[in-house]
XYZ file of C-alpha atoms in Angstrom:
785
model
C -14.847 -13.456 11.288
C -12.872 -13.471 14.575
C -10.788 -16.374 13.312
C -9.802 -14.401 10.208
C -8.791 -11.382 12.301
C -6.782 -13.540 14.703
C -4.995 -15.249 11.848
C -4.200 -11.857 10.357
C -2.705 -10.617 13.617
C -0.781 -13.837 14.132
C 0.856 -13.559 10.706
C 1.924 -9.991 11.384
C 3.353 -10.738 14.859
C 5.507 -13.622 13.642
C 9.238 -13.133 14.192
C 11.810 -14.759 11.959
C 15.479 -15.128 12.777
C 17.900 -14.075 10.032
C 21.651 -14.350 9.535
C 23.795 -11.686 7.914
C 23.026 -11.877 4.240
C 23.307 -9.831 1.111
C 21.002 -9.576 -1.858
C 21.639 -9.996 -5.569
C 19.041 -8.457 -7.881
C 19.113 -8.167 -11.613
C 17.363 -8.130 -14.925
C 17.991 -10.367 -17.939
C 17.406 -8.784 -21.340
C 17.949 -9.483 -25.024
C 21.097 -7.593 -26.010
C 19.819 -6.722 -29.476
C 16.294 -5.575 -28.560
C 16.478 -4.703 -24.870
C 13.392 -6.820 -24.160
C 13.227 -8.774 -20.870
C 13.764 -12.544 -21.003
C 11.300 -14.614 -18.983
C 12.339 -17.905 -17.323
C 16.083 -17.396 -17.839
C 18.040 -19.775 -15.587
C 20.246 -18.221 -12.897
C 22.659 -20.468 -10.967
C 25.004 -19.426 -8.130
C 28.338 -21.212 -7.740
C 29.694 -22.687 -5.507
C 26.225 -23.019 -3.880
C 23.123 -24.929 -4.869
C 21.079 -21.728 -5.029
C 19.233 -21.031 -8.244
C 16.219 -19.227 -9.566
C 14.721 -18.025 -12.848
C 13.760 -14.590 -14.113
C 10.142 -13.554 -13.806
C 7.788 -12.234 -16.474
C 9.724 -8.945 -16.528
C 13.171 -10.559 -16.738
C 13.921 -9.714 -13.108
C 15.294 -11.921 -10.330
C 16.571 -11.700 -6.763
C 18.594 -14.075 -4.554
C 19.592 -13.843 -0.869
C 23.133 -15.059 -0.141
C 25.493 -15.023 2.843
C 28.305 -12.507 2.502
C 31.027 -13.782 0.157
C 32.202 -14.033 -3.430
C 30.151 -15.926 -6.016
C 29.930 -16.660 -9.696
C 26.513 -16.027 -11.245
C 25.845 -18.179 -14.315
C 22.944 -17.471 -16.663
C 21.491 -19.432 -19.555
C 18.455 -19.160 -21.773
C 17.359 -21.388 -24.626
C 18.456 -19.869 -27.925
C 20.992 -17.493 -26.293
C 24.664 -17.589 -25.423
C 25.311 -18.313 -21.740
C 27.212 -15.854 -19.560
C 28.763 -15.694 -16.075
C 29.496 -12.793 -13.721
C 31.516 -12.601 -10.509
C 29.991 -10.676 -7.614
C 30.978 -9.930 -4.015
C 28.658 -9.278 -1.066
C 29.818 -7.785 2.228
C 28.561 -5.645 5.081
C 29.948 -2.639 3.258
C 28.290 -3.646 -0.028
C 25.304 -5.846 0.897
C 23.344 -5.252 -2.304
C 24.503 -6.057 -5.818
C 22.332 -5.103 -8.800
C 23.160 -6.131 -12.355
C 21.638 -5.937 -15.830
C 22.648 -8.950 -17.907
C 22.457 -8.834 -21.697
C 22.267 -12.174 -23.484
C 23.105 -12.551 -27.168
C 20.980 -14.769 -29.446
C 22.792 -17.753 -30.940
C 22.027 -19.877 -34.004
C 19.258 -22.374 -33.323
C 21.393 -25.303 -34.465
C 23.921 -24.805 -31.674
C 23.878 -27.204 -28.784
C 21.683 -25.995 -25.919
C 22.957 -25.807 -22.336
C 20.378 -25.661 -19.554
C 20.904 -24.815 -15.884
C 18.143 -25.912 -13.518
C 16.715 -23.340 -11.134
C 13.504 -22.875 -9.192
C 10.846 -22.234 -11.803
C 8.380 -19.415 -11.360
C 4.867 -19.649 -12.747
C 4.327 -18.796 -16.381
C 0.879 -18.533 -17.874
C -0.178 -17.934 -21.462
C -3.372 -16.425 -19.983
C -1.457 -13.363 -18.733
C -0.886 -10.621 -21.304
C 1.697 -7.867 -20.950
C 2.485 -4.505 -22.508
C 5.883 -2.855 -22.490
C 6.173 0.761 -21.382
C 7.480 1.956 -24.748
C 4.473 0.458 -26.542
C 2.010 2.032 -24.088
C 3.609 5.423 -24.669
C 3.753 5.169 -28.450
C 0.214 3.867 -28.927
C -1.832 6.762 -30.376
C -4.545 7.204 -27.764
C -6.037 10.271 -26.122
C -3.515 11.457 -23.491
C -1.259 8.398 -24.217
C -3.036 6.833 -21.253
C -1.787 3.489 -19.850
C -5.325 2.269 -19.071
C -6.520 3.083 -22.581
C -3.656 1.040 -24.057
C -5.082 -2.277 -22.781
C -7.861 -2.026 -25.368
C -5.467 -3.638 -27.878
C -5.218 -6.854 -25.822
C -7.104 -10.068 -26.533
C -10.616 -10.183 -25.069
C -10.754 -6.446 -24.271
C -13.498 -4.451 -25.993
C -14.388 -0.763 -25.993
C -16.370 1.351 -28.434
C -15.586 4.635 -26.702
C -12.263 6.429 -27.210
C -13.247 9.133 -24.706
C -12.878 6.909 -21.648
C -10.514 4.397 -20.069
C -13.470 2.044 -19.460
C -13.478 -1.359 -21.154
C -15.391 -4.610 -20.977
C -13.971 -8.120 -21.214
C -15.463 -11.204 -22.869
C -19.148 -10.536 -22.317
C -18.937 -8.515 -19.113
C -19.517 -4.809 -18.565
C -17.009 -2.163 -17.480
C -17.985 -2.626 -13.801
C -16.586 -6.169 -13.756
C -12.843 -5.457 -13.879
C -10.258 -5.276 -11.100
C -7.466 -2.682 -11.364
C -4.415 -2.747 -9.080
C -1.671 -0.130 -8.906
C 1.400 -1.374 -7.021
C -0.859 -3.924 -5.339
C -3.443 -1.348 -4.190
C -6.931 -1.532 -5.689
C -7.976 1.622 -7.536
C -11.274 2.684 -9.088
C -12.453 4.565 -12.120
C -14.897 7.475 -11.671
C -18.513 6.443 -11.088
C -20.706 9.428 -12.042
C -19.539 10.055 -15.607
C -22.052 9.262 -18.339
C -20.323 9.988 -21.655
C -16.526 9.758 -21.217
C -15.338 13.247 -22.082
C -15.728 14.166 -18.384
C -13.105 11.597 -17.374
C -9.922 13.146 -18.793
C -6.744 11.319 -17.648
C -6.753 8.190 -15.524
C -4.727 8.342 -12.311
C -2.193 5.843 -13.700
C 0.912 7.754 -14.810
C 2.345 6.004 -17.866
C 5.793 7.539 -17.313
C 6.019 5.795 -13.934
C 4.683 2.418 -15.083
C 7.237 -0.384 -15.237
C 4.964 -3.398 -15.799
C 1.442 -3.998 -17.075
C -0.034 -7.494 -16.725
C -3.594 -8.343 -17.716
C -5.686 -11.451 -17.033
C -8.976 -11.684 -18.881
C -11.269 -14.604 -18.094
C -9.433 -16.520 -15.371
C -6.979 -15.303 -12.746
C -5.328 -16.473 -9.539
C -6.908 -16.779 -6.093
C -4.578 -14.018 -4.841
C -6.517 -11.509 -6.960
C -9.875 -10.166 -5.904
C -13.543 -10.675 -6.605
C -14.862 -9.533 -9.973
C -16.313 -11.591 -12.808
C -14.321 -10.518 -15.863
C -10.667 -9.473 -15.496
C -7.756 -8.310 -13.349
C -5.243 -5.666 -14.429
C -2.003 -5.206 -12.466
C 0.150 -2.120 -12.986
C 3.465 -1.689 -11.212
C 5.488 1.483 -10.910
C 9.265 1.424 -11.310
C 10.986 1.678 -7.919
C 14.715 1.074 -8.492
C 16.677 3.989 -9.963
C 20.183 5.213 -10.763
C 22.134 7.546 -8.486
C 21.968 10.310 -11.100
C 18.815 12.236 -11.956
C 16.708 10.778 -14.767
C 13.184 11.189 -15.982
C 10.811 12.454 -18.650
C 9.426 15.875 -19.537
C 6.597 16.156 -22.055
C 4.356 18.860 -23.428
C 1.709 18.957 -26.128
C -1.642 20.322 -27.243
C -3.561 18.187 -24.739
C -1.292 17.664 -21.746
C 2.066 18.363 -20.134
C 4.003 16.698 -17.366
C 7.318 15.923 -15.739
C 8.611 12.801 -13.991
C 11.930 12.628 -12.149
C 13.766 9.616 -10.615
C 16.814 9.425 -8.365
C 18.470 7.148 -5.840
C 19.802 8.702 -2.621
C 21.780 5.897 -0.990
C 19.184 3.377 0.153
C 16.293 5.612 -0.866
C 14.789 5.415 -4.369
C 12.577 8.412 -5.049
C 10.282 9.327 -7.958
C 8.022 12.322 -8.303
C 5.699 13.459 -11.051
C 3.242 16.164 -11.929
C 0.765 16.079 -14.835
C -1.597 18.705 -16.185
C -3.996 18.127 -19.066
C -6.233 20.600 -20.859
C -8.097 18.837 -23.710
C -10.188 21.839 -24.759
C -9.079 21.523 -28.388
C -10.037 17.859 -28.464
C -13.440 18.569 -26.893
C -14.116 21.059 -29.677
C -14.413 18.082 -32.054
C -17.445 16.725 -30.213
C -21.013 16.922 -31.443
C -22.187 19.252 -28.697
C -20.855 22.722 -29.437
C -20.113 25.117 -26.637
C -17.510 26.469 -24.264
C -15.534 23.496 -22.889
C -13.068 23.897 -20.046
C -11.777 20.457 -18.926
C -8.635 20.308 -16.755
C -6.797 17.611 -14.830
C -3.920 17.977 -12.369
C -2.212 15.280 -10.378
C 0.894 14.944 -8.227
C 2.411 11.556 -7.468
C 5.275 10.502 -5.192
C 6.873 7.072 -5.020
C 9.515 6.203 -2.407
C 11.312 2.892 -1.919
C 13.676 2.650 1.067
C 15.954 -0.377 1.445
C 15.879 -1.025 5.194
C 18.342 -3.895 4.742
C 19.540 -6.050 1.834
C 16.473 -8.233 2.322
C 13.744 -5.734 3.274
C 12.319 -2.478 2.045
C 9.532 0.031 2.590
C 7.440 1.407 -0.287
C 5.311 4.542 -0.133
C 2.904 5.689 -2.847
C 1.095 9.038 -2.662
C -1.360 10.279 -5.306
C -3.507 13.384 -5.346
C -5.562 14.005 -8.490
C -8.083 16.734 -9.303
C -10.281 16.633 -12.382
C -12.656 19.430 -13.407
C -15.007 19.407 -16.370
C -16.938 22.569 -17.184
C -19.247 22.980 -20.158
C -21.487 25.826 -21.184
C -23.253 24.175 -24.136
C -24.464 26.157 -27.112
C -26.177 23.620 -29.341
C -26.354 20.003 -30.423
C -27.351 18.919 -33.931
C -28.116 15.364 -34.988
C -29.125 13.975 -38.365
C -31.067 10.960 -39.570
C -32.275 9.700 -42.943
C -35.633 8.413 -44.101
C -34.571 7.882 -47.712
C -31.549 8.388 -49.949
C -30.377 12.017 -49.651
C -33.460 12.773 -47.545
C -31.623 13.973 -44.433
C -33.509 15.373 -41.432
C -32.080 17.262 -38.489
C -32.904 17.740 -34.826
C -31.374 20.866 -33.292
C -31.120 21.474 -29.546
C -30.287 25.003 -28.343
C -29.044 25.248 -24.746
C -28.912 27.674 -21.873
C -27.103 26.900 -18.640
C -24.063 24.877 -17.617
C -22.782 21.438 -16.656
C -19.948 21.063 -14.105
C -18.333 17.801 -13.024
C -15.443 17.281 -10.573
C -13.585 14.142 -9.575
C -10.935 14.260 -6.839
C -8.906 11.184 -5.932
C -6.393 10.468 -3.194
C -4.309 7.381 -2.455
C -1.893 6.723 0.391
C -0.257 3.313 0.230
C 2.492 1.921 2.462
C 4.052 -1.523 2.000
C 6.752 -3.435 3.888
C 8.512 -6.293 2.048
C 10.907 -8.747 3.672
C 12.802 -11.565 1.967
C 13.245 -13.605 5.146
C 15.492 -16.110 3.386
C 15.895 -17.578 -0.069
C 12.592 -19.435 0.233
C 10.396 -17.230 2.427
C 9.100 -13.724 1.757
C 6.573 -11.598 3.576
C 4.778 -8.330 2.950
C 2.443 -6.132 4.955
C 0.621 -3.202 3.377
C -1.986 -0.643 4.241
C -3.775 1.916 2.082
C -6.426 4.595 2.162
C -8.175 5.358 -1.130
C -10.748 8.139 -1.439
C -12.768 9.688 -4.228
C -15.122 12.644 -4.251
C -17.306 13.215 -7.289
C -19.787 15.993 -7.878
C -22.070 16.450 -10.859
C -23.905 19.765 -11.161
C -26.243 20.419 -14.042
C -28.638 23.289 -14.626
C -29.761 23.277 -18.257
C -32.739 24.404 -20.251
C -33.059 23.676 -23.942
C -35.360 24.190 -26.891
C -35.669 21.351 -29.404
C -36.320 22.004 -33.102
C -36.928 19.695 -36.030
C -35.955 20.433 -39.632
C -37.307 18.425 -42.551
C -34.287 19.442 -44.627
C -30.861 19.201 -42.985
C -29.335 21.142 -45.903
C -31.613 24.117 -45.277
C -32.204 24.078 -41.530
C -33.121 27.667 -40.716
C -35.907 27.953 -43.246
C -37.529 24.611 -42.367
C -37.046 24.175 -38.622
C -40.095 23.707 -36.396
C -40.306 23.994 -32.619
C -40.903 20.632 -30.894
C -40.504 21.050 -27.161
C -38.513 22.510 -24.279
C -36.551 20.519 -21.718
C -35.363 21.385 -18.191
C -32.633 19.392 -16.435
C -31.251 19.825 -12.952
C -28.746 17.685 -11.026
C -26.851 18.163 -7.791
C -25.284 14.745 -7.219
C -22.398 13.879 -4.946
C -20.520 10.667 -4.194
C -17.838 10.307 -1.520
C -16.226 6.868 -1.419
C -13.462 5.630 0.895
C -11.718 2.277 0.951
C -9.331 1.399 3.804
C -7.278 -1.740 3.305
C -4.828 -3.796 5.378
C -3.163 -6.740 3.656
C -0.678 -9.418 4.714
C 1.004 -11.900 2.327
C 3.358 -14.785 3.097
C 5.184 -16.754 0.397
C 7.095 -20.005 0.890
C 9.076 -21.835 -1.806
C 10.492 -25.332 -1.857
C 11.915 -27.556 -4.554
C 8.613 -27.917 -6.411
C 6.164 -25.748 -4.454
C 5.561 -22.003 -4.345
C 2.913 -21.478 -1.667
C 1.356 -18.095 -1.077
C -1.261 -17.145 1.476
C -2.781 -13.804 2.266
C -5.338 -12.054 4.446
C -7.041 -8.734 3.648
C -9.257 -6.466 5.727
C -11.351 -3.864 3.884
C -13.549 -1.162 5.290
C -15.784 0.598 2.771
C -17.673 3.825 3.279
C -19.621 5.628 0.582
C -22.046 8.506 0.875
C -24.207 8.989 -2.199
C -26.516 11.969 -2.623
C -28.818 12.150 -5.645
C -30.899 15.283 -6.248
C -32.077 15.611 -9.835
C -35.131 16.160 -11.944
C -36.139 16.558 -15.572
C -39.339 17.634 -17.231
C -40.415 18.674 -20.716
C -43.094 20.944 -22.131
C -44.580 20.972 -25.611
C -48.038 20.748 -27.131
C -47.570 18.905 -30.406
C -45.124 16.137 -29.575
C -44.745 13.103 -27.329
C -42.622 14.111 -24.346
C -40.016 12.222 -22.374
C -41.378 11.008 -19.033
C -40.768 13.376 -16.116
C -38.579 12.174 -13.267
C -37.678 13.592 -9.876
C -35.180 11.712 -7.721
C -34.092 12.546 -4.185
C -31.985 9.920 -2.479
C -29.286 9.799 0.170
C -27.246 6.729 1.042
C -24.684 6.386 3.820
C -23.179 2.929 3.595
C -20.437 1.557 5.843
C -19.372 -2.068 5.966
C -16.299 -4.299 6.335
C -15.142 -7.143 4.123
C -12.673 -9.864 5.052
C -10.901 -12.100 2.584
C -8.203 -14.732 2.645
C -6.621 -17.005 0.118
C -4.094 -19.780 -0.244
C -2.566 -20.984 -3.480
C 0.213 -23.327 -4.466
C 2.207 -23.357 -7.685
C 3.534 -26.873 -8.153
C 6.329 -27.405 -10.699
C 6.379 -31.166 -11.103
C 9.104 -30.914 -13.738
C 10.022 -28.749 -16.717
C 6.883 -29.909 -18.510
C 3.998 -29.637 -16.047
C 3.012 -26.822 -13.697
C -0.193 -26.678 -11.662
C -1.600 -23.713 -9.793
C -4.390 -24.468 -7.332
C -5.922 -22.067 -4.871
C -9.016 -21.073 -2.975
C -10.304 -17.647 -1.983
C -12.783 -16.915 0.820
C -14.648 -13.617 1.122
C -16.910 -12.475 3.923
C -18.903 -9.538 2.560
C -20.981 -7.841 5.241
C -22.912 -5.603 2.823
C -24.774 -8.683 1.558
C -24.085 -10.887 4.610
C -22.496 -13.529 2.374
C -19.545 -15.870 2.766
C -18.222 -16.701 -0.701
C -15.784 -19.502 -1.529
C -13.935 -19.298 -4.859
C -11.768 -22.257 -5.920
C -9.453 -21.505 -8.861
C -6.957 -23.705 -10.694
C -4.817 -23.849 -13.812
C -2.548 -26.357 -15.543
C 0.441 -25.412 -17.690
C 1.889 -28.011 -20.024
C 5.130 -27.131 -21.863
C 5.648 -29.109 -25.058
C 9.035 -27.405 -25.294
C 10.522 -23.990 -24.608
C 8.503 -22.475 -27.463
C 5.075 -24.053 -27.103
C 2.695 -24.532 -24.181
C -0.969 -24.892 -23.301
C -2.920 -23.705 -20.290
C -6.187 -25.086 -18.949
C -7.821 -22.990 -16.247
C -11.111 -22.656 -14.403
C -12.524 -20.960 -11.357
C -15.392 -19.367 -9.499
C -15.610 -15.572 -9.726
C -18.095 -13.577 -7.671
C -19.110 -9.946 -8.107
C -20.369 -8.511 -4.802
C -22.723 -5.515 -5.142
C -21.053 -2.143 -4.738
C -21.948 1.368 -5.889
C -23.378 0.750 -9.372
C -25.673 -2.055 -8.257
C -27.320 -0.013 -5.475
C -26.888 3.646 -6.507
C -30.638 4.138 -7.133
C -31.958 1.966 -4.293
C -32.927 2.556 -0.681
C -30.286 1.127 1.688
C -31.091 0.440 5.333
C -28.526 -0.347 8.042
C -25.755 -0.609 5.419
C -27.238 -3.843 4.058
C -28.717 -4.724 0.662
C -31.060 -7.498 -0.382
C -29.091 -7.988 -3.584
C -26.593 -10.857 -3.651
C -23.303 -11.410 -5.459
C -23.408 -12.322 -9.127
C -21.417 -15.414 -10.114
C -19.426 -16.552 -13.116
C -17.875 -20.015 -13.414
C -15.125 -19.596 -15.988
C -13.396 -22.203 -18.129
C -10.530 -21.361 -20.457
C -8.035 -23.145 -22.700
C -5.030 -21.288 -24.134
C -2.267 -22.225 -26.545
C 0.914 -20.178 -26.686
C 3.406 -20.623 -29.528
C 6.672 -18.695 -29.823
C 8.623 -18.358 -33.030
C 11.995 -17.009 -33.934
C 12.710 -13.261 -33.756
C 10.404 -12.586 -30.779
C 7.180 -13.588 -32.526
C 4.321 -15.137 -30.596
C 0.855 -16.477 -31.371
C -1.823 -17.150 -28.753
C -5.258 -18.745 -29.053
C -7.819 -18.609 -26.221
C -11.126 -20.489 -26.035
C -13.433 -19.687 -23.128
C -16.845 -20.447 -21.651
C -18.521 -18.643 -18.753
C -21.547 -19.987 -16.922
C -23.338 -16.955 -15.477
C -25.952 -17.076 -12.747
C -27.459 -14.878 -10.050
C -27.209 -12.081 -12.607
C -28.685 -8.657 -11.972
C -30.068 -7.368 -15.298
C -28.744 -3.973 -16.312
C -29.276 -1.183 -18.796
C -26.289 0.632 -20.310
C -26.144 3.792 -22.417
C -22.558 4.863 -23.125
C -21.188 4.957 -19.543
C -24.538 5.166 -17.774
C -25.027 1.808 -16.063
C -28.265 1.033 -14.210
C -28.892 -2.339 -12.534
C -32.220 -3.969 -11.785
C -33.667 -4.946 -8.397
C -33.103 -8.716 -8.281
C -30.573 -11.487 -8.988
C -33.082 -13.164 -11.270
C -31.205 -13.795 -14.538
C -28.854 -16.480 -15.825
C -26.707 -16.634 -18.923
C -23.461 -17.596 -20.562
C -20.585 -16.176 -22.570
C -18.456 -18.168 -24.961
C -15.987 -17.379 -27.686
C -12.367 -17.342 -28.749
C -9.534 -14.874 -29.295
C -6.595 -15.179 -31.689
C -3.643 -12.854 -31.297
C -0.267 -12.360 -32.947
C 2.384 -10.397 -31.084
C 5.785 -9.991 -32.637
C 8.347 -8.046 -34.562
C 7.335 -7.626 -38.178
C 10.023 -4.976 -38.046
C 12.941 -6.004 -35.860
C 13.089 -4.231 -32.524
C 9.505 -2.877 -32.441
C 6.349 -4.838 -31.710
C 3.121 -5.338 -33.600
C -0.206 -6.768 -32.373
C -2.913 -8.285 -34.584
C -5.959 -9.822 -32.918
C -9.413 -11.164 -33.749
C -12.141 -12.048 -31.266
C -15.484 -13.824 -31.492
C -18.083 -13.523 -28.705
C -21.505 -15.024 -28.076
C -23.158 -14.013 -24.786
C -26.838 -14.443 -23.919
C -29.150 -14.360 -20.910
C -32.681 -15.196 -19.793
C -34.908 -15.147 -16.725
C -33.524 -17.739 -14.311
C -35.439 -21.009 -14.107
C -37.568 -20.271 -17.147
C -37.823 -22.156 -20.415
C -37.649 -18.910 -22.360
C -35.086 -18.739 -25.152
C -31.797 -16.987 -24.431
C -31.482 -13.440 -25.807
C -28.326 -11.491 -26.603
C -26.865 -9.418 -23.790
C -26.459 -5.709 -24.465
C -22.649 -5.881 -24.745
C -22.632 -8.902 -27.048
C -20.068 -7.640 -29.568
C -19.788 -10.617 -31.910
C -16.677 -9.689 -33.910
C -13.680 -7.560 -33.024
C -10.470 -6.833 -34.901
C -7.539 -4.987 -33.301
C -4.248 -4.049 -34.923
C -1.360 -2.071 -33.501
C 1.250 -1.842 -36.245
C 4.642 -0.183 -35.789
C 7.198 0.493 -38.507
C 10.330 2.553 -39.118
C 12.194 3.986 -42.076
C 15.105 1.699 -42.843
C 17.537 4.507 -43.561
C 16.210 6.617 -40.652
C 15.784 4.199 -37.752
C 14.648 6.938 -35.382
C 11.666 7.853 -37.569
C 8.771 5.525 -36.713
C 5.066 5.185 -37.384
C 2.485 3.712 -35.011
C -0.988 2.789 -36.268
C -3.848 1.458 -34.146
C -6.992 0.054 -35.777
C -10.072 -0.945 -33.807
C -13.109 -2.605 -35.372
C -16.095 -3.979 -33.512
C -19.492 -5.170 -34.639
C -22.375 -3.362 -32.992
C -23.480 -3.482 -29.392
C -27.170 -3.740 -28.560
C -29.375 -1.023 -27.106
C -33.002 -0.681 -26.056
C -35.153 1.612 -28.253
C -37.777 4.023 -26.995
C -41.510 3.630 -27.494
C -44.561 5.780 -26.709
C -46.843 4.625 -23.938
C -50.087 6.075 -22.619
C -50.136 7.234 -19.000
C -53.268 5.688 -17.405
C -53.699 8.671 -15.063
C -53.246 11.665 -17.375
C -54.155 9.974 -20.645
C -51.106 11.513 -22.293
C -48.459 9.622 -24.214
C -44.848 9.636 -22.999
C -41.633 8.126 -24.296
C -40.068 5.278 -22.327
C -37.383 2.638 -22.797
C -38.630 -0.636 -24.250
C -36.688 -3.247 -22.257
C -38.375 -6.051 -24.212
C -36.726 -5.100 -27.495
C -33.113 -4.674 -28.601
C -31.621 -3.013 -31.663
C -28.038 -2.998 -32.881
C -25.749 0.031 -33.042
C -23.732 0.099 -36.320
C -20.169 -1.202 -36.228
C -17.357 0.781 -34.642
C -14.312 1.518 -36.790
C -11.452 3.798 -35.874
C -7.868 4.254 -37.027
C -5.392 6.407 -35.096
C -1.891 7.091 -36.406
C 1.198 8.444 -34.706
C 4.546 9.535 -36.147
C 7.604 9.861 -33.915
C 11.105 11.123 -34.544
C 13.762 10.550 -31.895
C 16.725 12.928 -31.633
C 19.552 11.410 -29.627
C 21.612 13.797 -27.505
C 24.703 13.385 -25.374
C 24.797 11.548 -22.028
C 21.919 9.185 -22.890
C 19.460 12.016 -23.364
C 16.967 12.223 -26.210
C 14.060 14.270 -27.519
C 11.120 12.654 -29.315
C 8.775 14.683 -31.502
C 5.288 13.185 -31.816
C 2.468 13.839 -34.275
C -0.784 11.930 -33.695
C -3.749 11.982 -36.053
C -6.709 10.645 -34.111
C -9.550 9.071 -36.135
C -7.533 9.578 -39.295
C -10.452 8.628 -41.600
C -12.872 10.864 -39.646
C -15.286 7.963 -39.179
C -18.577 9.009 -37.574
C -18.941 6.315 -34.918
C -22.291 6.248 -33.144
C -22.172 6.466 -29.347
C -25.910 6.180 -28.620
C -29.263 7.633 -29.663
C -31.348 10.552 -28.466
C -35.063 10.006 -29.009
C -37.565 12.530 -30.328
C -41.125 12.424 -31.608
C -40.982 14.314 -34.910
C -43.666 12.785 -37.172
C -47.250 13.707 -36.144
C -48.780 10.813 -38.123
C -47.249 8.300 -35.704
C -46.471 8.274 -31.999
C -43.275 6.251 -32.482
C -40.203 8.321 -31.550
C -37.150 8.487 -33.800
C -33.620 7.710 -32.627
C -31.145 10.420 -33.635
C -27.518 9.261 -33.343
C -24.998 10.949 -31.066
C -21.450 10.723 -32.382
C -18.025 10.206 -30.896
C -15.080 12.478 -31.676
C -13.975 13.374 -35.191
C -10.500 13.716 -36.658
C -8.013 15.503 -34.420
C -4.350 16.424 -34.825
C -2.225 16.322 -31.683
C 1.373 17.522 -31.358
C 3.689 16.560 -28.535
C 7.351 16.670 -27.555
C 9.030 14.376 -25.062
C 12.475 14.612 -23.476
C 14.133 11.712 -21.653
C 17.200 12.315 -19.529
């Protein structure tokens, strides 16, 4: 541990000598579509400096003061050159370069530069597609559900699971700082917006299955979101308002200072009215975000990110009604009438500061620190009477009293994560070496005070529980990594790295080797073979219901050894097809139970399993200038008690088939009138049913979860449609009118089951489905300036 700290300090005390230099930055885009061009060659004459554009079409080069000619080329496009001049008076030159497509039979000209890594495993979404995708709140995190390998059967939340994992197994980074979703929510409607502001997002990159050693320690995926931090000298931004949310985002450059500020307020009361539980909903969300980027010199800058978000969910429920059938047209109903209230709050703060320095053309360095905090409170004081009706078409005349239920909760979670990170990158002719050290200090205080009991003479009751628990956990974690991207030639690239984590909460030292191979058949076709070790150290979910002493847990990190093969094929007119095949060997698993967003882990790392499958995805322009996604996924994931000869059984989130389509179109004669349709289909997840069991002390029967049996929830099917009309104004301003019809076919998707004993001739309880949201019409207007 001391060695890691000393190395960290040594890296940050290093002093590098620099000569007077300027900086050229730019972005290469397709002139006809405006889309960024990845791996475009940039060559500087009369020097031997060269580079290529990254995954977002961007590049940067450090050069001594002087006059240069920048030449650009890209396969399938006309080459272009620009003359630039760097001086002490003008040390920074920024340029947007538009390349025109050329006929494929023309002779290609290639300029060799220093190749950056490209991986078919990484998926991206453009900002315009995130904003136009018809989702609740037009949320950036919710938009990733269209990507290959990502599954979610809950439109109310930003949570998702990836290729056999659960929603606790995903890393999320915002501008390089790790962020977290709320922990105490159980259904999704409490969540409201995520803290990621889609109007500020510049890039979204997603890795599902395998990812680099520079990324952290989770078993399933890593999502990286980056805010835009380079603006024009004139004011620009976005103002939006609608039935569910409003907000404003403004950008401006003041000399060397790039500044962006935003405020968002959402009020989804109308949407909540479409839920199965009727009552007085009052959900609100307010956040303020500030992003500053100050260019200290042509080669260095400081970035500051401030976020303060406050989410409040208040519900005074009136009633809940659920139906089930025993025969054709024989529909029964369970009616729950409430008294009391349910209040949930979630407050988040992030302060992030980062220093970047391009020491020379081949060496870059960054140092960052952040403080992330969340405070969640869940207060519930409800009483309810439960009735059963033998005829759902004539409830009042046939309803019978079953039981009464009393629920109380006063839960609180305060979580803080302090991080200090140092990264050094060194490039040579064929190598791109990166090494980093990170110090984390975690502190969470978890207070659980809740109980539930039922009364009723003629029915089997749910088992009473009474939980009082307080945890105060503080521990550090130290991690370091080194990776090298080796470009042997234009055909073969190898990325090899290793990550080391010292996790004091479990007193483990974890070593994670990770590697990938890219082979380029040509500029349009490539394959990627990747593998790696991915650990999941216990955090809040794994220990939230357990006694913790001296900030240590007896649980250990779960492990997934991932293997993946990907083929990426590009076609003309910005069309692309990808195929992924993967296998995960899972061990040291902690078994868990999940009901919507309620996730409860077991007490031991005593399970093993696997996940295997494939994903096929088309991404392209069926209509020129706007993208469409069509994807199919197959998954098979199973588990068993470790070391046993028992047969493998399906894991709860084993969703065998998924189909995802995001189709965009426009009227040919009215190019500014567009439609955006998102279709999600998924075969059913598994869940544990309830059974009746006799209490040996009281002799009474109570309902309990049967962990030895699994049933399947019916398939999930949902279609959301958006219509947009863009009105172009003077001075590059525009107004877009948006109409979204959520769940256009009003499909009753089942979220979970509530269990009741309604038939006196048997003690077996009946599962009554709880439903997700119905059809909803949302109106919105957006102004860009």
